[in-house]
Short mmCIF file of C-alpha atoms in Angstrom, two decimals:
data_model
loop_
_atom_site.label_atom_id
_atom_site.label_comp_id
_atom_site.label_asym_id
_atom_site.label_seq_id
_atom_site.Cartn_x
_atom_site.Cartn_y
_atom_site.Cartn_z
CA MET X 1 14.85 -41.70 33.29
CA GLY X 2 13.34 -38.35 31.77
CA GLU X 3 15.79 -36.17 32.14
CA VAL X 4 15.86 -32.58 30.84
CA ASP X 5 18.22 -30.61 28.69
CA ALA X 6 18.83 -27.39 30.67
CA GLY X 7 21.12 -26.08 27.93
CA PRO X 8 20.26 -22.80 26.05
CA ALA X 9 16.79 -23.53 23.76
CA ALA X 10 17.31 -23.02 20.35
CA PRO X 11 16.09 -19.26 18.96
CA ALA X 12 12.97 -19.97 17.71
CA LYS X 13 12.73 -19.41 13.56
CA PRO X 14 11.44 -16.05 12.44
CA MET X 15 8.12 -16.37 11.07
CA PRO X 16 7.36 -16.19 7.51
CA ASP X 17 5.76 -13.12 5.70
CA LEU X 18 3.69 -14.40 3.79
CA THR X 19 2.54 -11.13 2.15
CA ALA X 20 6.44 -11.59 0.78
CA LEU X 21 7.14 -11.88 -3.16
CA GLU X 22 10.69 -12.45 -3.93
CA VAL X 23 11.70 -12.24 -7.54
CA ASP X 24 14.81 -13.62 -8.75
CA PRO X 25 16.01 -11.84 -12.29
CA SER X 26 17.96 -14.90 -12.40
CA LYS X 27 15.04 -17.17 -12.97
CA GLY X 28 13.51 -14.62 -15.66
CA GLU X 29 11.40 -13.51 -12.97
CA ARG X 30 9.57 -9.73 -12.95
CA PHE X 31 7.32 -7.91 -10.87
CA PHE X 32 4.66 -7.36 -13.15
CA LYS X 33 1.41 -5.09 -11.60
CA ALA X 34 0.47 -4.21 -8.40
CA VAL X 35 -3.10 -2.67 -7.20
CA LEU X 36 -4.45 -1.00 -4.24
CA VAL X 37 -8.88 -1.47 -4.02
CA HIS X 38 -10.06 0.84 -1.14
CA SER X 39 -13.96 0.62 0.23
CA LYS X 40 -15.56 4.02 1.07
CA GLN X 41 -16.41 1.94 4.46
CA GLY X 42 -12.06 1.65 4.65
CA THR X 43 -11.43 -1.21 3.94
CA THR X 44 -8.06 -1.66 1.79
CA TYR X 45 -7.32 -4.73 -0.45
CA ARG X 46 -3.50 -4.46 -1.98
CA MET X 47 -2.58 -7.11 -4.64
CA VAL X 48 0.58 -7.62 -6.38
CA ALA X 49 2.15 -10.12 -8.97
CA LYS X 50 5.50 -11.14 -10.30
CA SER X 51 5.50 -13.04 -13.78
CA MET X 52 7.60 -15.94 -14.10
CA ALA X 53 10.00 -16.62 -17.23
CA ASP X 54 6.89 -19.39 -18.43
CA GLY X 55 4.96 -16.23 -18.32
CA ARG X 56 2.62 -17.51 -15.53
CA LEU X 57 1.88 -15.04 -12.79
CA ASP X 58 1.88 -16.03 -8.71
CA LEU X 59 -0.07 -13.17 -7.11
CA VAL X 60 -0.30 -12.32 -3.20
CA HIS X 61 -3.55 -10.20 -2.07
CA PHE X 62 -4.33 -9.34 1.34
CA VAL X 63 -6.21 -7.34 3.51
CA CYS X 64 -4.38 -4.57 5.58
CA ASP X 65 -4.83 -0.87 7.69
CA LEU X 66 -3.60 2.06 6.39
CA SER X 67 -1.51 4.48 9.08
CA ALA X 68 -1.51 8.03 8.80
CA ASP X 69 1.41 8.05 6.99
CA GLY X 70 0.36 5.35 4.74
CA THR X 71 1.94 2.66 5.95
CA MET X 72 0.01 -0.93 5.43
CA ASN X 73 -0.44 -2.54 9.16
CA GLY X 74 -2.46 -5.54 10.05
CA LYS X 75 -2.45 -7.95 7.10
CA ARG X 76 -5.11 -10.20 7.39
CA ARG X 77 -7.01 -12.76 4.92
CA ILE X 78 -3.39 -13.75 2.83
CA ARG X 79 -4.30 -14.96 -0.27
CA ARG X 80 -1.34 -16.61 -2.84
CA ILE X 81 -2.08 -18.07 -6.30
CA GLU X 82 0.77 -19.78 -8.02
CA SER X 83 1.35 -20.20 -11.88
CA GLN X 84 -1.22 -18.45 -13.22
CA ARG X 85 -1.98 -17.71 -16.53
CA PRO X 86 -2.04 -13.52 -16.73
CA GLU X 87 -6.08 -13.60 -17.10
CA ARG X 88 -6.53 -14.43 -13.65
CA TRP X 89 -5.01 -10.52 -12.63
CA ASP X 90 -8.19 -8.84 -14.13
CA LYS X 91 -10.38 -12.11 -12.43
CA GLU X 92 -8.49 -11.47 -9.04
CA VAL X 93 -9.17 -7.87 -9.02
CA GLU X 94 -12.84 -8.47 -10.00
CA THR X 95 -12.55 -11.29 -6.96
CA ILE X 96 -11.77 -8.31 -4.82
CA GLN X 97 -14.51 -6.21 -5.39
CA LYS X 98 -16.82 -8.36 -5.52
CA GLU X 99 -15.70 -9.30 -1.84
CA ILE X 100 -16.05 -5.55 -0.42
CA THR X 101 -19.72 -5.51 -2.11
CA ASP X 102 -20.38 -8.89 -0.68
CA LYS X 103 -19.65 -7.60 2.50
CA GLY X 104 -21.94 -4.65 2.05
CA GLU X 105 -19.41 -1.81 1.33
CA GLU X 106 -19.01 0.24 -1.65
CA VAL X 107 -15.90 0.71 -3.71
CA GLN X 108 -14.39 3.63 -3.49
CA LYS X 109 -11.18 3.26 -6.14
CA VAL X 110 -9.13 1.00 -7.72
CA TRP X 111 -5.87 2.57 -8.20
CA ALA X 112 -3.35 -0.02 -10.68
CA HIS X 113 0.22 0.31 -11.07
CA ASP X 114 2.23 -1.40 -14.60
CA LEU X 115 5.35 -2.86 -13.80
CA THR X 116 5.68 -4.63 -17.10
CA GLY X 117 8.01 -1.72 -18.75
CA ILE X 118 10.70 -1.29 -16.49
CA GLN X 119 13.22 -4.37 -16.96
CA ASP X 120 15.81 -4.15 -13.98
CA VAL X 121 14.09 -5.42 -10.96
CA ALA X 122 15.63 -2.88 -8.74
CA GLU X 123 13.95 -0.60 -10.88
CA GLN X 124 10.73 -2.39 -10.03
CA VAL X 125 10.68 -2.24 -6.37
CA ALA X 126 11.89 1.20 -6.39
CA SER X 127 8.64 2.29 -8.40
CA LEU X 128 6.57 -0.17 -6.63
CA ASP X 129 7.04 1.27 -2.94
CA ALA X 130 6.76 5.07 -4.12
CA TRP X 131 3.68 4.26 -6.16
CA MET X 132 2.39 2.10 -2.96
CA LEU X 133 3.60 4.87 -0.46
CA GLN X 134 2.03 7.59 -2.51
CA THR X 135 -1.03 5.93 -3.19
CA ALA X 136 -2.06 4.74 0.35
CA LYS X 137 -1.58 8.26 1.51
CA GLU X 138 -3.93 9.60 -0.95
CA ILE X 139 -6.39 7.17 0.64
CA VAL X 140 -5.79 8.25 4.34
CA ALA X 141 -6.30 12.23 2.94
CA GLY X 142 -9.49 10.88 1.59
#
């Protein structure tokens, strides 16, 4: 009656990174575009999309803080939008800018990176990482 198992507890499952966008080239997936939108008051939004074999997009965007070296920290307000037409990309960029102005802030700049011209996913990842870091450093430097 009421026995307790004193054995070791199963390890907790790691929390998935809700901001991650997995791209599987064997399924015809590729990175599509990335954007950073920064307000003059210091709010930074990041959005990345992948294209799927049928031409639809999966998008993920979030707000983050930037450290002095350009690293993105404190991800919050994560939004994933799946299986959308490519036109949705521009609408989401507009939505992010509207969110910023609706909060009484002013958009400083929008930086965009088009990855559609790179076919190899590993090259896309390298290009995306380098662009993100360089752009984040530019934002931090002011």
